[in-house]
Amino acid sequence: CAVHSRVQYSTVYNPSEKVHVKMADEAVCVGPAPTNKSYLNMDAIMDAIRATGAQAVHPGYGFLSENKEFAKRLAAEGVTFIGPDTQAIQAMGDKIESKLIAKAAKVNTIPGFDGVVKTAEEAVKIAQDIGYPVMIKASAGGGGKGMRIAWNDEETREGFRFSSQEAASSFGDDRLLIEKYIDNPRHIEIQVLADKHGNALWLNERECSIQRRNQKVVEEAPSTFLDPVTRQAMGEQAVQLARAVQYSSAGTVEFLVDSKKNFYFLEMNTRLQVEHPITECITGLDLVEQMIRVAKGYQLQHKQQDIPINGWAIETRVYAEDPYKSFGLPSIGWLSQYQEPLNLSNVRVDSGIQEGSDISIYYDPMISKLVTYGATRGEALARMEEALDNYVIRGVTHNIPLLREIITHPRFISGDINTNFLPEVYPEGFKGHQLEEDKRRELVASAVALHITAQLRSQKVLGNLRVSSTPVECNHWELCVELGERRHVADVTKSGNIYTVEVDGNKVEISGEWNLASPLLPLRINGKHRMLQCLSRDISGKIVLQYLGTSFKLRVLSKLAAELNSYMPEKVAEDTSSILRSPMPGTVVAVSVKPGDTVAEGQEICVIEAMKMQNSLTAVKQAKVKSVHCKPGETVGEGDLLIELE
């Protein structure tokens, strides 16, 4: 938060989150972890405001940031809400009303049903009238919560049920609307800024098309797709909408843009966006500072012609998620090691956690917003690649492997993206970086060099008296390396700090300053700089390396050990065809079966809610239910047994 040095900065907090508490001059605990008892508890927050004598409140990104009742209660207490007026929050916070206002303001809108959908069967009838595919979404929602795409009647019924439940859980409002889903769209939004004196600006666009489950993963500013004419048309319509609701503060008008650059109003977020830093990078404006100035009653300092596009900015959302499960299912745990890449130039990290923090099931799984800036898009992307390689996160599963693959994928680099990018590029799901032969040799050689370096250090520390009374440094080794299903023979020689590793007949040269105590391993591989991370290693030769963003398990053995290891029995993998385990930590919302029931393949068995998103778990085969090990309301961990089938 950008706060003037003479301003006393107070915060409301939960004891499990400590970074913002340390930053604040004053802190007040507002309750236990569940959001309805803390950050959504208006009474507790109002008590904190009174206790600190706060004169103004910046609501942040979520929770009560778009809640008109909260803004009204602040006004009743004479406290300034650093955001738009109540009527703008109400008008734009309701997707049905906002769409009608947008139409009246001559803003392009998507064909759809403008009323409230009350039942699943009514939803089906409306969807049939509009024509499939359709988007079912929460009227009071945002951030991808309560949104489902339906391609047929059955998916509409299911989408109605889940969207209404998620909407009620996240926003306390289960109303839904339905509109035409634009296939292969881009999600491009316009940042607006308006004051209380009738002045309004559009601060260019942000491309937010890389999404999973309707939630943004990678954003950039500006967009590779827009030309100056389309940009201006979108900006002017965004300002028309802001003026129509007498908007004052920073806000975002979101559009869907088709392949022919036709654009349609999606929604308006009457708050600061998570991705606002990339707009700050290319315009030089501090949006939080501007929000505070507007709330105080000052006029805007800039005219439309003063708003530049200087350079390019990329933001990746670093989540505590397993990217190998549906492109990111939540992960919880304790951050045993955490190091942000702030040593790099033109890198910004907005985070609310630190080493030792707990990632719980109660809040959004975002760890940080990683932002890089450059004079060109290529420069910003190169810095992002380097920043992701230098980002150290231990203790929780994270999505850095997916983020790095996205920003280095040829389609993304060329700008050929849409909101279906992830399922189109990874139709079988994300599998991590797929090693080409030269990269495979680089990884094997790096593991070998690390293994030998560790062995040589151990000899210096422990001594080598059992081998010879006269120390003789070895500089040649013959090793075997297991990587996946393949085994590689490595012939290694060492000269100074340079390892020459012959892998399957091809030579790889490894050099660098090895610090085995550091989580980062800066190497030069065949003369090219690479940043690897050693996640773990043990005396049996097992090494886990993070290379090109993805974690790889290797095992380095002597030729004799490799030969003997071939006689070891392999551990038989668990047969999961007759059991259902929880793919993530969360809360059981519903159990649809009981012992003795017969289920069909694909039939819903139970629903798990994690980080305010509901996930339907289904049977993988037709079978009879043998036993049920969970019930609604229970908290489950990743891998917990839920259902057994016969």
XYZ file of C-alpha atoms in Angstrom:
646
model
C 0.000 0.000 0.000
C 1.393 3.414 -0.927
C 1.018 5.592 2.173
C 2.388 9.076 2.826
C 5.116 9.053 5.464
C 3.108 11.350 7.743
C 0.108 9.027 7.713
C -0.319 6.531 10.545
C -0.810 3.138 8.866
C -3.054 0.726 10.752
C -4.061 -2.755 9.653
C -6.603 -5.374 10.600
C -5.157 -8.855 10.633
C -5.433 -12.492 11.453
C -2.618 -13.921 13.626
C -1.593 -16.446 10.947
C -0.633 -13.609 8.552
C 2.271 -11.486 9.767
C 3.958 -9.541 6.966
C 1.440 -6.698 6.883
C 1.384 -6.660 10.684
C 5.130 -5.983 10.731
C 4.728 -3.218 8.149
C 1.970 -1.444 10.090
C 2.433 1.126 12.842
C -0.562 -0.377 14.583
C -2.381 -3.710 14.231
C -5.712 -5.060 15.423
C -6.746 -8.710 15.244
C -10.243 -9.089 13.795
C -10.846 -12.770 14.528
C -9.999 -16.375 13.709
C -9.076 -17.703 10.263
C -12.531 -18.410 8.719
C -13.357 -15.326 6.664
C -16.911 -14.979 7.932
C -15.449 -14.569 11.423
C -12.713 -12.127 10.451
C -12.259 -10.291 7.155
C -15.957 -10.487 6.239
C -17.048 -9.608 9.787
C -18.049 -5.949 9.440
C -18.662 -5.526 13.170
C -15.130 -6.633 14.018
C -13.617 -4.345 11.396
C -15.725 -1.375 12.503
C -14.557 -1.992 16.089
C -10.953 -1.935 14.857
C -11.585 1.352 13.042
C -12.998 2.931 16.190
C -10.187 1.580 18.350
C -7.481 3.047 16.126
C -9.256 6.277 15.260
C -8.813 5.544 11.551
C -9.999 8.325 9.253
C -9.951 6.301 6.041
C -10.020 2.656 4.946
C -8.427 1.139 1.848
C -10.242 -2.191 1.361
C -7.598 -3.927 -0.783
C -8.572 -6.422 -3.501
C -11.224 -8.730 -2.093
C -13.470 -9.469 0.876
C -15.332 -6.178 1.511
C -13.690 -4.128 -1.254
C -16.862 -4.175 -3.398
C -19.412 -4.400 -0.595
C -21.809 -1.461 -0.635
C -23.022 -2.147 2.922
C -19.479 -1.806 4.236
C -19.060 1.496 2.391
C -22.375 2.705 3.876
C -21.313 1.782 7.409
C -18.050 3.661 6.967
C -19.925 6.723 5.731
C -22.261 6.549 8.738
C -19.200 6.651 11.014
C -17.661 9.568 9.119
C -14.828 7.371 7.822
C -13.647 7.784 4.220
C -13.859 4.727 1.991
C -10.875 4.775 -0.389
C -12.892 3.655 -3.371
C -15.952 4.665 -5.390
C -19.246 5.914 -4.016
C -21.841 3.435 -2.803
C -24.128 3.796 -5.828
C -21.291 2.902 -8.212
C -20.400 -0.177 -6.145
C -24.035 -1.259 -6.166
C -24.559 -0.616 -9.869
C -21.381 -2.283 -11.092
C -21.276 -4.995 -8.421
C -24.454 -6.543 -9.805
C -23.710 -8.068 -13.213
C -27.341 -7.804 -14.314
C -27.718 -4.129 -13.454
C -24.238 -3.292 -14.770
C -25.032 -4.832 -18.143
C -28.203 -2.722 -18.453
C -26.272 0.422 -17.518
C -23.557 -0.470 -20.039
C -26.162 -0.843 -22.782
C -27.644 2.545 -21.907
C -24.141 4.087 -21.978
C -23.641 2.689 -25.512
C -21.010 0.188 -24.389
C -20.834 -3.025 -26.442
C -22.439 -5.909 -24.520
C -22.672 -9.696 -24.927
C -26.037 -11.228 -25.926
C -27.671 -12.911 -22.957
C -30.434 -13.039 -20.344
C -30.625 -9.902 -18.191
C -32.867 -11.252 -15.422
C -32.116 -13.453 -12.413
C -32.125 -17.210 -13.104
C -33.986 -18.994 -10.298
C -33.938 -22.708 -11.109
C -31.838 -25.217 -13.022
C -34.657 -25.922 -15.488
C -35.149 -22.220 -16.127
C -31.403 -22.010 -16.761
C -31.660 -24.794 -19.356
C -34.516 -23.060 -21.186
C -32.657 -19.735 -21.271
C -29.455 -21.430 -22.459
C -31.366 -23.132 -25.281
C -32.847 -19.787 -26.329
C -29.441 -18.030 -26.339
C -27.677 -20.960 -28.004
C -24.769 -23.007 -26.660
C -22.160 -22.497 -25.385
C -23.249 -20.220 -22.526
C -21.565 -18.740 -19.476
C -23.307 -19.145 -16.117
C -21.986 -16.709 -13.535
C -22.716 -15.170 -10.173
C -24.517 -11.850 -10.397
C -22.559 -10.429 -7.449
C -19.334 -12.260 -8.242
C -15.832 -11.647 -9.445
C -12.401 -13.248 -9.580
C -13.686 -16.329 -11.386
C -15.813 -17.451 -8.438
C -19.264 -18.788 -9.342
C -18.538 -19.087 -13.084
C -19.152 -22.130 -15.300
C -19.193 -22.745 -19.064
C -21.962 -25.046 -20.293
C -22.061 -26.728 -23.713
C -25.296 -28.708 -23.221
C -28.359 -29.068 -20.992
C -26.710 -31.384 -18.460
C -23.719 -29.084 -18.017
C -26.139 -26.184 -17.550
C -27.918 -27.985 -14.693
C -24.618 -28.879 -13.069
C -23.203 -25.386 -13.639
C -26.299 -23.791 -12.107
C -25.885 -25.883 -8.949
C -22.167 -25.293 -8.475
C -22.203 -21.631 -9.463
C -25.030 -20.809 -7.065
C -23.276 -22.652 -4.225
C -19.952 -20.926 -4.886
C -21.678 -17.553 -5.195
C -23.419 -18.033 -1.852
C -20.178 -19.158 -0.221
C -18.003 -16.370 -1.639
C -20.401 -13.407 -1.813
C -23.448 -14.299 0.301
C -25.577 -13.904 -2.847
C -26.574 -16.930 -4.960
C -28.211 -15.051 -7.855
C -27.013 -16.047 -11.325
C -27.212 -14.782 -14.881
C -26.573 -16.453 -18.227
C -25.020 -15.021 -21.366
C -23.551 -16.160 -24.669
C -20.062 -17.594 -24.314
C -17.709 -16.212 -26.944
C -15.519 -19.064 -28.140
C -11.753 -18.432 -28.271
C -11.948 -14.944 -26.777
C -9.243 -12.710 -25.382
C -9.769 -11.158 -21.954
C -8.577 -7.556 -22.154
C -9.376 -4.967 -19.498
C -9.114 -1.182 -19.352
C -7.875 0.574 -16.225
C -9.887 3.707 -15.470
C -9.280 6.504 -12.979
C -11.853 9.161 -12.120
C -12.197 11.919 -9.533
C -15.169 13.588 -7.830
C -15.052 16.549 -10.200
C -16.143 14.806 -13.414
C -12.653 14.033 -14.712
C -11.988 10.498 -15.961
C -9.074 8.787 -17.711
C -8.342 5.410 -19.244
C -4.865 4.161 -18.387
C -4.443 1.724 -21.287
C -5.134 -1.984 -21.238
C -4.012 -5.212 -19.609
C -4.112 -8.554 -21.432
C -5.388 -11.213 -19.004
C -6.196 -14.099 -21.356
C -4.044 -16.773 -19.688
C -6.488 -18.274 -17.207
C -7.455 -21.491 -15.503
C -10.965 -21.980 -14.110
C -11.769 -18.395 -15.195
C -9.042 -17.015 -12.919
C -6.079 -15.079 -14.281
C -2.585 -16.594 -14.156
C -0.440 -14.354 -16.399
C -1.129 -10.720 -17.315
C 0.722 -8.176 -19.402
C 0.501 -4.523 -20.358
C 0.036 -3.489 -23.045
C -1.631 -6.197 -25.155
C 0.087 -7.567 -28.246
C -3.309 -7.718 -29.963
C -4.712 -4.194 -29.800
C -3.984 -1.513 -32.344
C -4.204 2.188 -31.393
C -7.700 2.568 -32.880
C -9.175 -0.398 -30.952
C -7.342 0.661 -27.775
C -8.839 4.141 -27.967
C -12.338 2.814 -28.686
C -12.186 0.462 -25.691
C -10.756 3.206 -23.479
C -13.435 5.696 -24.451
C -16.230 3.183 -23.825
C -14.728 2.339 -20.429
C -14.735 6.022 -19.498
C -18.337 6.379 -20.794
C -19.371 3.623 -18.375
C -17.461 5.199 -15.473
C -19.168 8.537 -16.100
C -22.578 6.835 -16.392
C -22.331 5.696 -12.777
C -20.493 8.843 -11.566
C -17.489 6.706 -10.758
C -14.659 8.155 -8.656
C -11.496 6.166 -7.851
C -9.517 3.505 -9.690
C -11.562 0.784 -11.365
C -11.360 -1.727 -14.174
C -13.703 -2.372 -17.089
C -13.240 -5.894 -18.424
C -13.941 -6.842 -22.044
C -13.972 -10.006 -24.116
C -12.362 -9.448 -27.528
C -12.897 -11.776 -30.469
C -10.490 -12.591 -33.309
C -11.773 -9.658 -35.374
C -11.179 -7.189 -32.518
C -14.867 -6.840 -31.715
C -15.075 -6.205 -27.984
C -17.881 -6.775 -25.477
C -18.387 -5.533 -21.926
C -17.882 -8.284 -19.372
C -17.971 -6.567 -15.971
C -16.583 -3.661 -14.001
C -14.495 -4.205 -10.892
C -15.024 -1.274 -8.542
C -11.727 -1.750 -6.744
C -8.014 -2.042 -7.221
C -7.115 -5.070 -9.350
C -4.554 -7.687 -8.359
C -2.720 -6.980 -11.621
C -2.549 -3.184 -11.185
C 1.300 -3.143 -10.894
C 1.775 -3.730 -14.621
C -0.268 -0.620 -15.393
C 1.866 1.303 -12.907
C 4.994 0.081 -14.716
C 3.994 1.335 -18.178
C 2.323 4.594 -17.073
C 4.471 5.652 -14.117
C 1.354 6.273 -12.001
C 0.960 4.929 -8.470
C -2.669 3.806 -8.487
C -2.998 3.504 -4.704
C -1.669 7.038 -4.302
C -4.195 8.213 -6.905
C -7.023 6.444 -5.046
C -6.057 8.184 -1.800
C -5.902 11.571 -3.525
C -9.326 11.061 -5.129
C -10.837 9.943 -1.813
C -9.498 13.126 -0.202
C -11.271 15.161 -2.897
C -8.365 16.268 -5.077
C -8.704 16.563 -8.842
C -6.734 14.270 -11.140
C -3.236 15.526 -11.883
C -3.145 14.262 -15.478
C -4.981 14.664 -18.785
C -5.663 11.819 -21.233
C -2.865 12.943 -23.543
C -0.421 12.672 -20.617
C -0.918 8.908 -20.201
C 1.970 7.040 -21.865
C 2.803 3.465 -22.756
C 6.436 3.226 -21.745
C 7.906 -0.256 -22.150
C 6.277 -3.571 -21.321
C 5.330 -5.284 -18.060
C 4.477 -8.927 -17.283
C 2.857 -10.288 -14.141
C 2.713 -13.952 -13.138
C 0.599 -15.031 -10.203
C 2.644 -17.359 -8.029
C 0.236 -19.750 -6.302
C 0.531 -22.474 -3.672
C -0.967 -24.925 -6.119
C -0.134 -28.203 -7.788
C -0.019 -27.308 -11.510
C -0.108 -30.983 -12.490
C -3.694 -31.233 -11.200
C -6.198 -29.313 -13.352
C -3.519 -26.628 -13.970
C -3.508 -25.824 -10.252
C -5.306 -27.336 -7.282
C -4.553 -25.734 -3.895
C -1.634 -26.846 -1.763
C -1.234 -26.096 1.921
C 1.790 -26.243 4.157
C 4.557 -24.366 5.902
C 7.045 -22.270 3.954
C 10.249 -23.847 5.230
C 12.357 -21.711 2.889
C 11.375 -18.614 0.950
C 13.519 -16.217 -1.083
C 12.164 -13.656 -3.546
C 14.249 -12.705 -6.623
C 14.578 -9.065 -5.574
C 18.306 -9.047 -6.349
C 17.389 -8.765 -10.041
C 16.805 -5.408 -11.736
C 13.316 -4.351 -12.854
C 11.677 -7.070 -10.766
C 8.838 -6.342 -8.327
C 7.323 -8.857 -5.912
C 4.064 -8.044 -4.107
C 3.572 -10.667 -1.415
C 1.953 -11.136 1.971
C 3.992 -14.044 3.230
C 7.478 -14.765 4.506
C 9.659 -17.722 5.404
C 7.826 -19.635 8.126
C 4.332 -18.586 6.999
C 1.518 -21.120 6.842
C -0.543 -21.507 3.680
C -3.995 -22.535 4.937
C -7.267 -23.668 3.386
C -9.069 -20.476 4.387
C -7.731 -17.957 1.875
C -6.777 -17.561 -1.754
C -3.661 -19.688 -2.485
C -1.730 -16.803 -4.061
C 1.808 -16.483 -2.702
C 2.776 -13.373 -4.626
C 2.506 -11.291 -7.753
C 5.790 -11.458 -9.631
C 6.225 -8.473 -11.971
C 9.001 -7.769 -14.476
C 9.470 -4.717 -16.643
C 11.485 -4.025 -19.783
C 11.815 -1.596 -22.650
C 10.336 -4.285 -24.916
C 8.150 -7.359 -24.433
C 11.105 -9.619 -25.147
C 13.130 -7.924 -22.433
C 10.286 -8.225 -19.898
C 9.832 -11.924 -20.735
C 13.566 -12.640 -20.410
C 13.555 -10.998 -16.977
C 10.494 -13.009 -15.965
C 12.206 -16.245 -16.986
C 15.247 -15.299 -14.896
C 13.089 -14.218 -11.943
C 11.169 -17.506 -11.900
C 14.448 -19.454 -11.960
C 15.700 -17.402 -8.993
C 12.500 -17.704 -6.916
C 12.996 -20.093 -3.970
C 9.857 -21.662 -2.476
C 10.073 -24.721 -0.234
C 7.461 -26.464 1.884
C 4.454 -26.104 -0.415
C 3.779 -27.165 -3.970
C 3.826 -24.131 -6.275
C 2.980 -23.306 -9.885
C 6.347 -21.933 -11.038
C 6.802 -24.911 -13.425
C 3.591 -23.944 -15.239
C 4.325 -20.212 -15.231
C 7.756 -20.726 -16.777
C 6.382 -23.028 -19.451
C 3.693 -20.482 -20.361
C 6.025 -17.519 -20.795
C 8.531 -19.541 -22.861
C 5.966 -21.275 -25.070
C 6.172 -20.260 -28.753
C 2.449 -19.469 -28.884
C 2.687 -17.093 -25.939
C 5.861 -15.478 -27.247
C 4.154 -14.850 -30.612
C 1.065 -13.405 -28.882
C -1.237 -16.159 -30.193
C -3.275 -16.513 -26.997
C -6.865 -16.674 -25.779
C -8.712 -17.744 -22.644
C -8.526 -21.381 -23.819
C -4.721 -21.277 -24.058
C -3.983 -23.828 -21.325
C -6.392 -26.610 -22.426
C -5.405 -26.047 -26.060
C -1.654 -26.206 -25.414
C -1.910 -28.991 -22.808
C -4.966 -31.072 -23.833
C -3.828 -33.986 -21.646
C -3.017 -31.719 -18.717
C 0.244 -30.075 -17.717
C 3.141 -32.535 -17.473
C 6.050 -30.191 -16.750
C 8.911 -29.340 -19.083
C 9.489 -32.019 -21.675
C 13.241 -32.413 -22.036
C 14.805 -32.298 -25.477
C 17.911 -34.477 -25.815
C 20.397 -31.616 -25.394
C 18.562 -30.314 -22.300
C 18.424 -33.844 -20.915
C 22.204 -34.120 -21.238
C 22.602 -30.719 -19.535
C 20.496 -31.891 -16.593
C 22.349 -35.201 -16.258
C 25.728 -33.443 -16.402
C 24.623 -30.897 -13.783
C 23.495 -33.655 -11.424
C 26.810 -35.473 -11.892
C 28.829 -32.314 -11.193
C 26.777 -31.595 -8.065
C 27.159 -35.190 -6.862
C 30.951 -35.153 -7.285
C 31.288 -31.705 -5.688
C 29.390 -32.980 -2.633
C 31.571 -36.081 -2.453
C 34.807 -34.076 -2.665
C 33.608 -31.736 0.073
C 32.766 -34.711 2.290
C 36.254 -36.146 1.801
C 37.837 -32.851 2.851
C 35.628 -32.643 5.933
C 35.725 -36.315 6.973
C 39.193 -37.228 5.715
C 40.181 -40.089 3.423
C 42.427 -42.132 5.719
C 40.616 -45.439 5.147
C 41.532 -45.283 1.465
C 45.090 -44.019 1.616
C 47.420 -42.360 4.104
C 48.541 -40.036 1.308
C 45.658 -37.904 -0.015
C 45.342 -38.165 -3.772
C 42.703 -36.031 -5.493
C 40.723 -37.967 -8.060
C 39.834 -36.141 -11.268
C 38.143 -38.899 -13.273
C 34.899 -40.795 -12.580
C 32.643 -43.245 -14.407
C 29.040 -42.969 -13.232
C 25.498 -43.991 -14.149
C 22.565 -41.574 -13.904
C 18.904 -42.593 -13.748
C 16.420 -40.032 -15.050
C 12.872 -41.204 -15.560
C 12.823 -44.548 -17.323
C 16.262 -44.070 -18.875
C 19.785 -44.687 -17.624
C 22.739 -42.645 -18.876
C 26.458 -43.431 -18.697
C 28.566 -40.415 -17.667
C 32.332 -40.187 -18.024
C 33.581 -37.229 -15.971
C 36.840 -35.329 -15.754
C 37.565 -32.329 -13.537
C 40.049 -29.518 -14.125
C 39.937 -26.726 -11.563
C 36.255 -25.795 -11.201
C 35.316 -27.103 -14.659
C 33.657 -30.491 -15.127
C 33.670 -32.093 -18.555
C 30.927 -34.719 -18.651
C 30.534 -37.082 -21.579
C 26.882 -38.204 -21.604
C 25.968 -40.898 -24.114
C 28.882 -39.844 -26.329
C 28.209 -36.071 -26.152
C 30.388 -33.719 -24.091
C 28.868 -31.136 -21.717
C 31.005 -28.585 -19.866
C 29.822 -27.492 -16.422
C 31.396 -24.676 -14.417
C 30.353 -22.343 -11.648
C 30.786 -21.249 -8.062
C 29.322 -24.160 -6.137
C 27.829 -23.304 -2.754
C 26.147 -26.465 -1.564
C 24.481 -24.591 1.311
C 22.678 -22.257 -1.107
C 19.318 -23.199 -2.625
C 20.418 -21.559 -5.899
C 23.066 -23.082 -8.177
C 24.325 -20.552 -10.765
C 26.069 -22.607 -13.446
C 27.542 -22.170 -16.866
C 26.543 -25.066 -19.081
C 28.464 -25.114 -22.348
C 29.133 -21.425 -21.806
C 25.477 -20.481 -21.215
C 24.250 -19.224 -17.847
C 21.653 -21.425 -16.130
C 20.134 -21.110 -12.665
C 19.269 -24.458 -11.104
C 17.894 -25.250 -7.675
C 18.792 -28.320 -5.624
C 15.586 -29.294 -3.850
C 17.053 -32.348 -2.123
C 19.875 -34.884 -2.235
C 20.889 -37.846 -0.076
C 23.745 -40.303 0.407
C 22.098 -42.887 -1.844
C 22.723 -40.622 -4.845
C 19.153 -39.356 -5.191
C 19.002 -35.725 -6.304
C 15.998 -33.531 -7.070
C 16.878 -30.554 -9.270
C 14.672 -27.707 -10.438
C 15.762 -27.084 -14.002
C 13.956 -24.869 -16.509
C 11.291 -24.413 -13.848
C 10.401 -28.111 -13.476
C 11.563 -30.480 -10.733
C 13.322 -33.640 -11.927
C 14.275 -36.677 -9.858
C 17.656 -38.221 -10.680
C 19.909 -40.817 -9.132
C 23.685 -40.805 -9.544
C 25.413 -44.166 -8.940
C 28.786 -45.768 -9.501
C 28.838 -48.372 -12.279
C 28.940 -51.185 -9.681
C 26.089 -49.709 -7.613
C 24.006 -49.261 -10.765
C 24.570 -52.901 -11.714
C 23.591 -54.147 -8.243
C 20.606 -51.782 -8.118
C 19.117 -53.531 -11.156
C 18.464 -56.554 -8.900
C 16.427 -54.536 -6.364
C 12.641 -55.207 -6.442
C 10.491 -52.287 -7.562
C 7.756 -50.900 -5.331
C 4.333 -51.725 -6.773
C 2.197 -48.619 -7.285
C -1.096 -48.403 -5.426
C -4.157 -49.494 -7.420
C -6.314 -46.368 -7.383
C -9.088 -47.675 -9.634
C -11.191 -48.730 -6.627
C -10.527 -45.817 -4.292
C -11.079 -42.088 -4.356
C -8.592 -39.877 -2.535
C -8.859 -36.137 -2.074
C -6.720 -34.379 -4.720
C -6.387 -31.304 -2.484
C -6.918 -30.106 1.090
C -10.371 -28.684 1.699
C -13.810 -29.129 3.215
C -16.344 -31.773 2.198
C -19.436 -29.914 0.978
C -21.548 -32.867 -0.135
C -21.405 -36.664 -0.360
C -23.694 -38.057 -3.066
C -23.383 -41.789 -2.375
C -23.661 -44.301 0.448
C -22.397 -47.885 0.925
C -24.221 -50.277 -1.382
C -24.968 -47.703 -4.090
C -23.943 -48.486 -7.658
C -22.195 -45.606 -9.430
C -21.545 -45.089 -13.143
C -18.259 -43.929 -14.624
C -18.109 -40.136 -14.372
C -20.874 -39.935 -11.755
C -20.361 -37.365 -9.008
C -19.400 -38.938 -5.703
C -18.620 -35.939 -3.527
C -17.796 -32.226 -3.640
C -14.725 -30.657 -2.021
C -14.452 -26.916 -1.420
C -10.947 -25.446 -1.309
C -10.039 -21.754 -1.254
C -13.715 -20.896 -1.911
C -13.858 -23.011 -5.109
C -16.034 -26.140 -5.344
C -14.666 -29.234 -7.071
C -16.773 -32.231 -8.110
C -15.048 -35.625 -7.684
C -16.336 -38.446 -9.867
C -16.104 -42.229 -10.155
C -13.462 -43.547 -12.565
C -15.451 -46.724 -13.298
C -18.844 -48.351 -12.800
C -18.852 -50.114 -9.440
C -20.617 -50.589 -6.123
C -19.708 -48.313 -3.215
C -17.959 -50.367 -0.524
C -17.433 -47.695 2.129
C -17.574 -43.928 2.644
C -14.869 -42.308 4.766
C -16.025 -38.686 4.776
C -19.090 -36.617 5.567
C -20.244 -33.051 4.852
C -18.483 -30.435 6.939
C -15.326 -32.480 7.491
C -11.897 -31.076 6.660
C -9.745 -33.393 4.558
C -6.094 -33.299 3.520
C -4.536 -34.054 0.178
C -4.440 -37.819 -0.335
C -7.030 -38.629 2.349
C -9.204 -41.643 1.524
C -12.769 -40.560 0.724
C -14.564 -43.479 -0.969
C -13.818 -47.176 -1.540
C -15.420 -49.080 -4.430
C -15.797 -52.849 -4.785
